[in-house]
PDB file of C-alpha atoms and ligand atoms in Angstrom:
ATOM      1  CA  MET T 282      -0.367  -0.091  -0.001  1.00 45.00           C
ATOM      2  CA  ALA T 283       1.080   3.958  -0.551  1.00 48.00           C
ATOM      3  CA  ALA T 284       2.409   5.166   2.341  1.00 63.00           C
ATOM      4  CA  PRO T 285       0.118   7.435   4.125  1.00 78.00           C
ATOM      5  CA  GLY T 286       0.920  11.422   4.265  1.00 90.00           C
ATOM      6  CA  THR T 287      -0.061  11.184   8.167  1.00 95.00           C
ATOM      7  CA  TRP T 288       2.786  11.063  11.113  1.00 97.00           C
ATOM      8  CA  LEU T 289       2.113  10.432  14.905  1.00 97.00           C
ATOM      9  CA  GLY T 290       3.364  13.118  17.356  1.00 98.00           C
ATOM     10  CA  PHE T 291       3.889  11.865  21.377  1.00 98.00           C
ATOM     11  CA  ASP T 292       4.294  14.783  23.445  1.00 97.00           C
ATOM     12  CA  VAL T 293       5.710  12.867  26.810  1.00 97.00           C
ATOM     13  CA  GLY T 294       5.212  14.983  29.708  1.00 94.00           C
ATOM     14  CA  GLY T 295       5.839  14.314  33.298  1.00 91.00           C
ATOM     15  CA  SER T 296       2.586  14.086  34.294  1.00 93.00           C
ATOM     16  CA  TYR T 297       1.114  13.210  30.572  1.00 96.00           C
ATOM     17  CA  LEU T 298       0.724  11.916  27.387  1.00 97.00           C
ATOM     18  CA  LYS T 299      -0.610  14.064  23.949  1.00 97.00           C
ATOM     19  CA  ALA T 300      -0.875  12.361  21.105  1.00 98.00           C
ATOM     20  CA  ALA T 301      -1.995  12.803  17.531  1.00 98.00           C
ATOM     21  CA  ARG T 302      -2.047  11.889  13.901  1.00 97.00           C
ATOM     22  CA  VAL T 303      -1.367  14.641  12.346  1.00 97.00           C
ATOM     23  CA  SER T 304      -1.449  15.401   8.293  1.00 97.00           C
ATOM     24  CA  SER T 305       1.501  16.865   6.478  1.00 95.00           C
ATOM     25  CA  GLU T 306      -0.040  20.147   6.348  1.00 96.00           C
ATOM     26  CA  GLY T 307      -0.601  19.899  10.151  1.00 96.00           C
ATOM     27  CA  ARG T 308      -4.028  18.903  10.516  1.00 97.00           C
ATOM     28  CA  VAL T 309      -4.670  17.144  13.362  1.00 97.00           C
ATOM     29  CA  GLU T 310      -6.774  14.274  12.423  1.00 96.00           C
ATOM     30  CA  GLU T 311      -7.010  12.455  15.713  1.00 97.00           C
ATOM     31  CA  ARG T 312      -5.472  12.682  18.998  1.00 97.00           C
ATOM     32  CA  LEU T 313      -5.409  11.554  22.619  1.00 97.00           C
ATOM     33  CA  HIS T 314      -4.587  12.937  26.257  1.00 97.00           C
ATOM     34  CA  GLU T 315      -3.902  10.320  28.950  1.00 97.00           C
ATOM     35  CA  PRO T 316      -1.886  10.094  32.596  1.00 97.00           C
ATOM     36  CA  ILE T 317       1.305   8.970  31.904  1.00 96.00           C
ATOM     37  CA  ALA T 318       2.588   5.433  32.786  1.00 95.00           C
ATOM     38  CA  GLY T 319       6.109   6.953  33.592  1.00 90.00           C
ATOM     39  CA  GLY T 320       6.298   4.147  36.455  1.00 91.00           C
ATOM     40  CA  SER T 321       8.691   1.669  33.988  1.00 94.00           C
ATOM     41  CA  LEU T 322      10.427   2.564  30.952  1.00 94.00           C
ATOM     42  CA  ALA T 323       8.587  -1.228  29.440  1.00 95.00           C
ATOM     43  CA  ALA T 324       5.243   0.814  30.614  1.00 96.00           C
ATOM     44  CA  LEU T 325       5.778   3.656  29.064  1.00 96.00           C
ATOM     45  CA  VAL T 326       6.597   1.606  25.854  1.00 96.00           C
ATOM     46  CA  GLY T 327       3.762  -0.146  25.943  1.00 96.00           C
ATOM     47  CA  GLN T 328       1.380   2.985  26.467  1.00 97.00           C
ATOM     48  CA  LEU T 329       3.039   4.646  23.537  1.00 97.00           C
ATOM     49  CA  ALA T 330       2.896   1.736  21.771  1.00 96.00           C
ATOM     50  CA  SER T 331      -1.103   1.770  22.444  1.00 97.00           C
ATOM     51  CA  ALA T 332      -1.538   5.391  22.283  1.00 97.00           C
ATOM     52  CA  MET T 333      -0.158   4.210  18.342  1.00 97.00           C
ATOM     53  CA  GLU T 334      -3.119   1.772  18.028  1.00 96.00           C
ATOM     54  CA  ALA T 335      -5.222   4.113  18.811  1.00 97.00           C
ATOM     55  CA  LEU T 336      -4.872   6.465  16.619  1.00 97.00           C
ATOM     56  CA  GLY T 337      -5.351   4.042  13.299  1.00 94.00           C
ATOM     57  CA  GLY T 338      -2.214   1.803  13.909  1.00 92.00           C
ATOM     58  CA  ARG T 339       1.518   1.892  12.247  1.00 90.00           C
ATOM     59  CA  ASP T 340      -0.207   1.486   8.834  1.00 93.00           C
ATOM     60  CA  ALA T 341      -1.726   4.356   9.391  1.00 93.00           C
ATOM     61  CA  ALA T 342       1.082   6.283  10.120  1.00 95.00           C
ATOM     62  CA  ARG T 343       4.748   6.736   8.540  1.00 96.00           C
ATOM     63  CA  ALA T 344       6.492   7.400  11.449  1.00 97.00           C
ATOM     64  CA  ILE T 345       6.559   8.631  15.126  1.00 97.00           C
ATOM     65  CA  GLY T 346       7.996  11.840  16.032  1.00 97.00           C
ATOM     66  CA  ILE T 347       8.118  12.178  20.081  1.00 97.00           C
ATOM     67  CA  GLY T 348       9.115  15.416  22.694  1.00 97.00           C
ATOM     68  CA  LEU T 349      10.122  14.831  25.502  1.00 96.00           C
ATOM     69  CA  PRO T 350      11.420  16.294  28.895  1.00 94.00           C
ATOM     70  CA  GLY T 351      15.239  15.735  28.514  1.00 93.00           C
ATOM     71  CA  ILE T 352      18.048  16.156  26.220  1.00 92.00           C
ATOM     72  CA  VAL T 353      18.353  12.987  23.544  1.00 89.00           C
ATOM     73  CA  ASP T 354      22.035  12.644  22.998  1.00 86.00           C
ATOM     74  CA  ARG T 355      23.772  11.810  19.498  1.00 80.00           C
ATOM     75  CA  THR T 356      23.195   7.796  20.185  1.00 85.00           C
ATOM     76  CA  GLY T 357      19.517   8.557  21.021  1.00 87.00           C
ATOM     77  CA  ARG T 358      19.867   8.211  24.470  1.00 92.00           C
ATOM     78  CA  VAL T 359      18.363  10.481  27.225  1.00 95.00           C
ATOM     79  CA  PHE T 360      19.434  11.958  30.168  1.00 93.00           C
ATOM     80  CA  ASN T 361      19.013  14.810  32.454  1.00 90.00           C
ATOM     81  CA  ALA T 362      15.352  14.039  32.592  1.00 91.00           C
ATOM     82  CA  PRO T 363      14.225  15.325  36.172  1.00 88.00           C
ATOM     83  CA  ALA T 364      10.402  14.784  35.195  1.00 90.00           C
ATOM     84  CA  LEU T 365      10.522  11.837  34.011  1.00 94.00           C
ATOM     85  CA  PRO T 366      13.360  10.158  35.244  1.00 94.00           C
ATOM     86  CA  VAL T 367      12.548   6.539  33.882  1.00 95.00           C
ATOM     87  CA  LEU T 368      13.543   8.071  30.657  1.00 95.00           C
ATOM     88  CA  ASN T 369      17.478   8.614  32.286  1.00 95.00           C
ATOM     89  CA  GLY T 370      19.846   6.792  30.481  1.00 95.00           C
ATOM     90  CA  GLN T 371      17.014   4.837  27.731  1.00 95.00           C
ATOM     91  CA  ALA T 372      17.067   4.893  24.050  1.00 95.00           C
ATOM     92  CA  LEU T 373      13.357   5.310  23.869  1.00 96.00           C
ATOM     93  CA  GLY T 374      13.367   5.754  20.180  1.00 95.00           C
ATOM     94  CA  ALA T 375      15.178   2.394  19.202  1.00 95.00           C
ATOM     95  CA  GLU T 376      12.786   0.447  21.813  1.00 94.00           C
ATOM     96  CA  LEU T 377       9.616   2.316  20.445  1.00 96.00           C
ATOM     97  CA  SER T 378      10.620   1.666  17.253  1.00 96.00           C
ATOM     98  CA  ARG T 379      11.186  -2.233  17.619  1.00 94.00           C
ATOM     99  CA  GLY T 380       7.703  -2.156  19.112  1.00 90.00           C
ATOM    100  CA  THR T 381       6.034  -0.955  16.715  1.00 93.00           C
ATOM    101  CA  GLY T 382       8.345  -1.410  13.204  1.00 94.00           C
ATOM    102  CA  LEU T 383       7.902   2.526  13.017  1.00 95.00           C
ATOM    103  CA  PRO T 384      10.949   5.206  12.348  1.00 96.00           C
ATOM    104  CA  VAL T 385      10.837   7.022  16.005  1.00 96.00           C
ATOM    105  CA  SER T 386      12.629  10.247  16.073  1.00 96.00           C
ATOM    106  CA  ILE T 387      13.368  12.533  19.013  1.00 96.00           C
ATOM    107  CA  GLU T 388      13.214  15.840  20.642  1.00 95.00           C
ATOM    108  CA  ASN T 389      13.417  17.938  23.676  1.00 95.00           C
ATOM    109  CA  ASP T 390      10.396  19.110  24.344  1.00 94.00           C
ATOM    110  CA  ALA T 391      11.159  22.542  24.432  1.00 95.00           C
ATOM    111  CA  ASN T 392      12.604  22.333  21.138  1.00 96.00           C
ATOM    112  CA  ALA T 393       9.576  20.738  19.634  1.00 97.00           C
ATOM    113  CA  ALA T 394       7.291  22.893  20.661  1.00 97.00           C
ATOM    114  CA  ALA T 395       9.494  26.177  19.229  1.00 98.00           C
ATOM    115  CA  LEU T 396       9.312  23.446  16.004  1.00 98.00           C
ATOM    116  CA  GLY T 397       5.799  23.312  16.435  1.00 98.00           C
ATOM    117  CA  GLU T 398       5.116  27.366  16.622  1.00 98.00           C
ATOM    118  CA  ALA T 399       8.070  27.843  13.549  1.00 98.00           C
ATOM    119  CA  TRP T 400       5.630  25.707  11.667  1.00 98.00           C
ATOM    120  CA  LEU T 401       2.378  26.137  12.462  1.00 98.00           C
ATOM    121  CA  GLY T 402       2.395  28.729  14.650  1.00 98.00           C
ATOM    122  CA  ALA T 403       3.861  32.574  15.512  1.00 97.00           C
ATOM    123  CA  GLY T 404       6.471  31.684  13.804  1.00 98.00           C
ATOM    124  CA  GLN T 405       5.589  30.143  10.421  1.00 96.00           C
ATOM    125  CA  ASP T 406       6.649  33.443   8.361  1.00 95.00           C
ATOM    126  CA  ALA T 407       9.948  33.489   9.705  1.00 98.00           C
ATOM    127  CA  ALA T 408      13.245  32.724   9.159  1.00 97.00           C
ATOM    128  CA  SER T 409      14.797  32.045  12.495  1.00 98.00           C
ATOM    129  CA  VAL T 410      12.594  31.543  15.682  1.00 98.00           C
ATOM    130  CA  LEU T 411      13.434  31.477  19.189  1.00 98.00           C
ATOM    131  CA  LEU T 412      10.838  30.617  21.108  1.00 98.00           C
ATOM    132  CA  VAL T 413      10.866  31.566  24.906  1.00 97.00           C
ATOM    133  CA  THR T 414       8.561  29.371  27.399  1.00 94.00           C
ATOM    134  CA  LEU T 415       7.746  30.653  30.491  1.00 94.00           C
ATOM    135  CA  GLY T 416       6.298  28.528  33.521  1.00 91.00           C
ATOM    136  CA  THR T 417       7.803  26.703  36.224  1.00 88.00           C
ATOM    137  CA  GLY T 418      11.040  27.060  34.661  1.00 91.00           C
ATOM    138  CA  VAL T 419      12.121  28.810  31.907  1.00 95.00           C
ATOM    139  CA  GLY T 420      12.454  26.833  28.294  1.00 93.00           C
ATOM    140  CA  ALA T 421      13.440  27.655  25.253  1.00 97.00           C
ATOM    141  CA  GLY T 422      14.296  26.062  21.983  1.00 97.00           C
ATOM    142  CA  ILE T 423      15.624  27.652  18.362  1.00 98.00           C
ATOM    143  CA  VAL T 424      14.846  26.987  15.122  1.00 98.00           C
ATOM    144  CA  LEU T 425      17.118  27.928  11.995  1.00 98.00           C
ATOM    145  CA  GLU T 426      15.637  27.339   8.944  1.00 96.00           C
ATOM    146  CA  GLY T 427      12.868  25.322   9.115  1.00 96.00           C
ATOM    147  CA  ARG T 428      15.652  22.977  11.889  1.00 97.00           C
ATOM    148  CA  VAL T 429      16.080  22.421  14.952  1.00 97.00           C
ATOM    149  CA  TRP T 430      19.248  24.196  16.300  1.00 96.00           C
ATOM    150  CA  ALA T 431      20.201  21.455  19.316  1.00 93.00           C
ATOM    151  CA  GLY T 432      24.115  21.922  19.218  1.00 92.00           C
ATOM    152  CA  ARG T 433      26.616  19.166  19.231  1.00 89.00           C
ATOM    153  CA  SER T 434      24.746  17.527  22.426  1.00 86.00           C
ATOM    154  CA  GLY T 435      21.082  18.603  22.432  1.00 88.00           C
ATOM    155  CA  PHE T 436      22.050  21.397  24.911  1.00 89.00           C
ATOM    156  CA  ALA T 437      21.361  24.529  22.533  1.00 94.00           C
ATOM    157  CA  GLY T 438      18.826  26.665  23.689  1.00 94.00           C
ATOM    158  CA  GLU T 439      19.058  26.617  27.263  1.00 93.00           C
ATOM    159  CA  LEU T 440      18.547  30.285  27.480  1.00 97.00           C
ATOM    160  CA  GLY T 441      16.534  30.246  31.656  1.00 96.00           C
ATOM    161  CA  HIS T 442      20.716  29.460  32.073  1.00 96.00           C
ATOM    162  CA  ILE T 443      22.025  32.403  31.312  1.00 97.00           C
ATOM    163  CA  GLN T 444      23.254  34.407  34.095  1.00 97.00           C
ATOM    164  CA  VAL T 445      21.003  38.027  34.633  1.00 97.00           C
ATOM    165  CA  GLU T 446      22.144  38.383  38.264  1.00 96.00           C
ATOM    166  CA  PRO T 447      26.446  37.419  39.220  1.00 94.00           C
ATOM    167  CA  ALA T 448      25.201  37.781  43.008  1.00 95.00           C
ATOM    168  CA  GLY T 449      21.681  36.145  42.768  1.00 96.00           C
ATOM    169  CA  VAL T 450      20.569  32.726  44.051  1.00 96.00           C
ATOM    170  CA  GLN T 451      21.926  29.584  42.823  1.00 96.00           C
ATOM    171  CA  CYS T 452      19.764  27.711  40.605  1.00 95.00           C
ATOM    172  CA  SER T 453      19.095  24.288  39.919  1.00 90.00           C
ATOM    173  CA  CYS T 454      21.647  24.112  37.606  1.00 91.00           C
ATOM    174  CA  GLY T 455      24.531  24.753  40.174  1.00 94.00           C
ATOM    175  CA  SER T 456      25.396  28.613  38.538  1.00 97.00           C
ATOM    176  CA  TRP T 457      24.131  31.294  40.089  1.00 97.00           C
ATOM    177  CA  GLY T 458      21.604  34.158  38.866  1.00 97.00           C
ATOM    178  CA  CYS T 459      20.043  32.237  35.674  1.00 97.00           C
ATOM    179  CA  LEU T 460      17.367  33.514  33.825  1.00 98.00           C
ATOM    180  CA  GLU T 461      15.604  30.838  35.567  1.00 96.00           C
ATOM    181  CA  THR T 462      15.830  31.665  38.858  1.00 97.00           C
ATOM    182  CA  VAL T 463      14.174  35.328  37.779  1.00 97.00           C
ATOM    183  CA  ALA T 464      11.399  34.956  35.437  1.00 96.00           C
ATOM    184  CA  SER T 465       9.984  31.288  36.124  1.00 95.00           C
ATOM    185  CA  ALA T 466       6.221  31.117  38.393  1.00 94.00           C
ATOM    186  CA  ARG T 467       9.311  29.607  41.016  1.00 94.00           C
ATOM    187  CA  GLY T 468      11.287  33.003  40.679  1.00 96.00           C
ATOM    188  CA  TRP T 469       8.247  35.403  40.352  1.00 95.00           C
ATOM    189  CA  ARG T 470       6.768  33.881  44.056  1.00 96.00           C
ATOM    190  CA  ARG T 471      10.573  34.018  45.625  1.00 96.00           C
ATOM    191  CA  ARG T 472      10.714  37.436  44.886  1.00 96.00           C
ATOM    192  CA  ALA T 473       7.064  38.650  45.652  1.00 96.00           C
ATOM    193  CA  GLU T 474       7.898  37.104  48.609  1.00 96.00           C
ATOM    194  CA  GLN T 475      11.127  38.688  50.071  1.00 95.00           C
ATOM    195  CA  HIS T 476       9.590  42.181  48.757  1.00 95.00           C
ATOM    196  CA  LEU T 477       6.203  41.236  50.937  1.00 95.00           C
ATOM    197  CA  ALA T 478       8.523  41.082  54.264  1.00 93.00           C
ATOM    198  CA  SER T 479       9.315  44.261  54.074  1.00 93.00           C
ATOM    199  CA  THR T 480       6.562  46.373  52.185  1.00 93.00           C
ATOM    200  CA  ALA T 481       2.767  46.489  51.893  1.00 93.00           C
ATOM    201  CA  SER T 482       1.133  44.842  48.677  1.00 94.00           C
ATOM    202  CA  VAL T 483      -2.651  43.579  47.651  1.00 94.00           C
ATOM    203  CA  LEU T 484      -0.384  40.676  47.011  1.00 94.00           C
ATOM    204  CA  ARG T 485      -0.389  39.436  51.279  1.00 94.00           C
ATOM    205  CA  GLY T 486      -2.176  36.535  51.460  1.00 93.00           C
ATOM    206  CA  SER T 487      -2.387  36.118  48.009  1.00 94.00           C
ATOM    207  CA  ASP T 488      -1.494  32.761  45.793  1.00 95.00           C
ATOM    208  CA  LEU T 489       1.137  34.189  44.323  1.00 94.00           C
ATOM    209  CA  GLU T 490       0.721  32.553  41.225  1.00 92.00           C
ATOM    210  CA  PRO T 491       1.438  34.873  37.813  1.00 91.00           C
ATOM    211  CA  THR T 492      -2.139  35.636  37.075  1.00 91.00           C
ATOM    212  CA  THR T 493      -2.527  37.269  40.169  1.00 94.00           C
ATOM    213  CA  ILE T 494       0.696  39.171  39.845  1.00 95.00           C
ATOM    214  CA  VAL T 495      -0.218  40.449  36.805  1.00 94.00           C
ATOM    215  CA  GLU T 496      -3.944  41.287  37.827  1.00 94.00           C
ATOM    216  CA  ALA T 497      -2.168  43.176  40.611  1.00 96.00           C
ATOM    217  CA  ALA T 498       0.484  45.115  38.321  1.00 96.00           C
ATOM    218  CA  ARG T 499      -2.314  46.452  36.302  1.00 95.00           C
ATOM    219  CA  ALA T 500      -4.294  47.539  39.118  1.00 96.00           C
ATOM    220  CA  GLY T 501      -0.742  49.912  40.044  1.00 96.00           C
ATOM    221  CA  ASP T 502       0.538  47.946  42.969  1.00 97.00           C
ATOM    222  CA  GLY T 503       4.142  48.432  43.567  1.00 96.00           C
ATOM    223  CA  VAL T 504       5.756  45.105  44.732  1.00 96.00           C
ATOM    224  CA  ALA T 505       3.646  43.972  41.982  1.00 97.00           C
ATOM    225  CA  LEU T 506       4.892  45.578  39.006  1.00 97.00           C
ATOM    226  CA  GLU T 507       8.297  45.444  41.023  1.00 96.00           C
ATOM    227  CA  ILE T 508       7.885  41.773  39.659  1.00 96.00           C
ATOM    228  CA  VAL T 509       6.863  42.269  36.369  1.00 96.00           C
ATOM    229  CA  ASP T 510       9.471  44.723  35.659  1.00 97.00           C
ATOM    230  CA  GLY T 511      12.378  42.697  37.459  1.00 96.00           C
ATOM    231  CA  ALA T 512      11.435  39.640  35.188  1.00 96.00           C
ATOM    232  CA  ALA T 513      10.866  41.578  32.225  1.00 97.00           C
ATOM    233  CA  ALA T 514      14.447  43.523  32.558  1.00 97.00           C
ATOM    234  CA  ALA T 515      16.281  39.937  33.553  1.00 98.00           C
ATOM    235  CA  LEU T 516      14.453  38.408  30.505  1.00 98.00           C
ATOM    236  CA  GLY T 517      15.743  41.534  28.102  1.00 98.00           C
ATOM    237  CA  VAL T 518      19.185  40.676  29.235  1.00 98.00           C
ATOM    238  CA  GLY T 519      18.461  37.248  27.957  1.00 98.00           C
ATOM    239  CA  LEU T 520      16.889  37.790  24.693  1.00 98.00           C
ATOM    240  CA  ALA T 521      19.598  40.779  23.757  1.00 98.00           C
ATOM    241  CA  ALA T 522      22.274  37.515  24.136  1.00 97.00           C
ATOM    242  CA  ALA T 523      20.735  35.450  22.205  1.00 98.00           C
ATOM    243  CA  LEU T 524      20.018  38.233  18.912  1.00 98.00           C
ATOM    244  CA  ASN T 525      23.057  39.617  19.215  1.00 98.00           C
ATOM    245  CA  LEU T 526      24.818  36.077  19.419  1.00 97.00           C
ATOM    246  CA  LEU T 527      21.759  34.910  16.488  1.00 97.00           C
ATOM    247  CA  ASN T 528      20.784  37.935  14.922  1.00 98.00           C
ATOM    248  CA  LEU T 529      17.085  36.093  14.769  1.00 98.00           C
ATOM    249  CA  SER T 530      13.938  37.608  13.033  1.00 98.00           C
ATOM    250  CA  ARG T 531      11.273  36.561  15.633  1.00 98.00           C
ATOM    251  CA  VAL T 532      10.954  35.413  19.557  1.00 98.00           C
ATOM    252  CA  LEU T 533       8.104  33.925  20.872  1.00 98.00           C
ATOM    253  CA  VAL T 534       7.090  34.488  24.424  1.00 96.00           C
ATOM    254  CA  GLY T 535       5.007  31.466  25.247  1.00 94.00           C
ATOM    255  CA  GLY T 536       3.868  28.928  28.575  1.00 90.00           C
ATOM    256  CA  GLY T 537       1.569  29.597  31.078  1.00 84.00           C
ATOM    257  CA  MET T 538       2.972  33.245  31.895  1.00 82.00           C
ATOM    258  CA  ALA T 539       2.138  34.182  28.443  1.00 80.00           C
ATOM    259  CA  ALA T 540      -0.904  34.420  29.824  1.00 77.00           C
ATOM    260  CA  ALA T 541       0.083  37.416  30.705  1.00 81.00           C
ATOM    261  CA  GLY T 542      -0.051  39.159  27.284  1.00 86.00           C
ATOM    262  CA  PRO T 543       1.654  42.806  25.721  1.00 91.00           C
ATOM    263  CA  PHE T 544       1.232  43.896  29.577  1.00 93.00           C
ATOM    264  CA  LEU T 545       4.545  41.474  29.544  1.00 94.00           C
ATOM    265  CA  LEU T 546       5.340  41.606  26.154  1.00 96.00           C
ATOM    266  CA  GLU T 547       5.866  44.808  25.885  1.00 96.00           C
ATOM    267  CA  ARG T 548       8.097  45.146  28.967  1.00 97.00           C
ATOM    268  CA  VAL T 549      10.325  42.140  27.387  1.00 97.00           C
ATOM    269  CA  VAL T 550      10.715  44.375  24.420  1.00 98.00           C
ATOM    270  CA  GLU T 551      11.448  47.391  25.698  1.00 98.00           C
ATOM    271  CA  GLN T 552      13.980  46.082  28.103  1.00 98.00           C
ATOM    272  CA  THR T 553      15.335  44.211  25.115  1.00 98.00           C
ATOM    273  CA  ARG T 554      15.565  47.017  22.992  1.00 98.00           C
ATOM    274  CA  ARG T 555      17.298  48.830  25.134  1.00 98.00           C
ATOM    275  CA  ARG T 556      20.629  46.297  25.739  1.00 98.00           C
ATOM    276  CA  THR T 557      20.510  45.055  21.551  1.00 98.00           C
ATOM    277  CA  PHE T 558      22.214  46.480  18.671  1.00 98.00           C
ATOM    278  CA  ALA T 559      19.858  48.822  17.169  1.00 98.00           C
ATOM    279  CA  GLN T 560      19.607  46.931  13.828  1.00 98.00           C
ATOM    280  CA  VAL T 561      19.279  43.571  15.036  1.00 98.00           C
ATOM    281  CA  PHE T 562      16.647  44.583  17.300  1.00 98.00           C
ATOM    282  CA  ALA T 563      15.567  46.284  14.472  1.00 98.00           C
ATOM    283  CA  ASP T 564      15.300  42.826  12.214  1.00 97.00           C
ATOM    284  CA  CYS T 565      13.294  41.325  15.142  1.00 98.00           C
ATOM    285  CA  SER T 566       9.766  41.070  15.778  1.00 98.00           C
ATOM    286  CA  PHE T 567       8.450  39.378  18.948  1.00 98.00           C
ATOM    287  CA  ARG T 568       4.945  38.063  19.417  1.00 97.00           C
ATOM    288  CA  LEU T 569       2.942  36.126  21.867  1.00 96.00           C
ATOM    289  CA  ALA T 570       3.409  32.062  21.422  1.00 96.00           C
ATOM    290  CA  GLU T 571      -0.296  30.779  19.085  1.00 95.00           C
ATOM    291  CA  LEU T 572      -0.829  27.027  19.275  1.00 96.00           C
ATOM    292  CA  GLY T 573      -0.599  26.982  23.217  1.00 93.00           C
ATOM    293  CA  ASN T 574      -0.656  23.148  24.585  1.00 91.00           C
ATOM    294  CA  ASP T 575      -0.355  21.621  21.444  1.00 96.00           C
ATOM    295  CA  ALA T 576       3.124  23.032  20.488  1.00 96.00           C
ATOM    296  CA  GLY T 577       5.014  20.148  21.409  1.00 96.00           C
ATOM    297  CA  LEU T 578       2.848  18.397  20.363  1.00 97.00           C
ATOM    298  CA  LEU T 579       2.780  19.176  16.674  1.00 98.00           C
ATOM    299  CA  GLY T 580       6.682  20.042  16.473  1.00 98.00           C
ATOM    300  CA  ALA T 581       6.583  16.636  17.856  1.00 98.00           C
ATOM    301  CA  ALA T 582       4.958  15.008  14.655  1.00 98.00           C
ATOM    302  CA  ARG T 583       7.077  17.930  12.470  1.00 98.00           C
ATOM    303  CA  THR T 584      10.056  16.117  13.877  1.00 97.00           C
ATOM    304  CA  ALA T 585       8.749  12.722  12.375  1.00 97.00           C
ATOM    305  CA  MET T 586       8.642  14.392   9.375  1.00 97.00           C
ATOM    306  CA  LEU T 587      12.079  16.242   9.297  1.00 96.00           C
ATOM    307  CA  ALA T 588      13.045  13.165  10.183  1.00 94.00           C
ATOM    308  CA  GLY T 589      12.546  11.839   6.001  1.00 83.00           C
ATOM    309  CA  GLY T 590      10.321   8.741   7.908  1.00 52.00           C
TER     310      GLY T 590
HETATM  311 ZN1   ZN F 625      20.853  27.431  35.998  1.00 60.95          ZN
END
């Protein structure tokens, strides 16, 4: 039979599996979303194989692409996967390929999301795209001329670990004052707690979630504005470094905190402008990401397509 024109994209997360069968134009033809079976590698491979069956079986797709929360080395082994430790040291692609008979390609989840946005989302008319994902942490992915730039061993795009405060708090990576320590949801909370120890604010007694902080900042609360502006300045430092280095055409801001919308984005753009070569800044446009939770899934399918499966 002729090879089908669809691919499977699996977004493997610490808590959930999202999977879909996707056409060559990026149309989602079927999808599923279920809790991850992350107890053992065998359980996970079994779940992914069942997902393939649920999405039409091996004859319905040409190949499988996976985005996962870890780094994939040149031999296809996964490492640095604290959100799903069962993956560490495992060649998930080879295992799944053996189990399903389909080619399997793997990409880091932040890179997959960037690829998804570059393909079908807010980066689709741009030659080079940096997606910054603001959530519990700060993730990022770089797509150059339609392909992920993962670097020699998969670590490229770790924008969240550019140092923005040399005397800042220690980061999970071992360094100090990384962008992630300031601009992630955890960073916002930590800084809010610091300010609230000495300054009055409507935030006192609140949940200190980013949406609450942005709401208070919009209403003019001084502490909340300090948190948002501090995060924007830190992002400006990181993005200016990335832009001066790579002269990119598009920066996208996504993740849960992108729900703060233009209120945060405008500040990030201004803070970046102040620190970037004028021509480099003029070459780049800034947008909010558009695909939300589907970015990783679509990017995973695209990973399989680009691998030639
Ligand atoms: Zn770090």
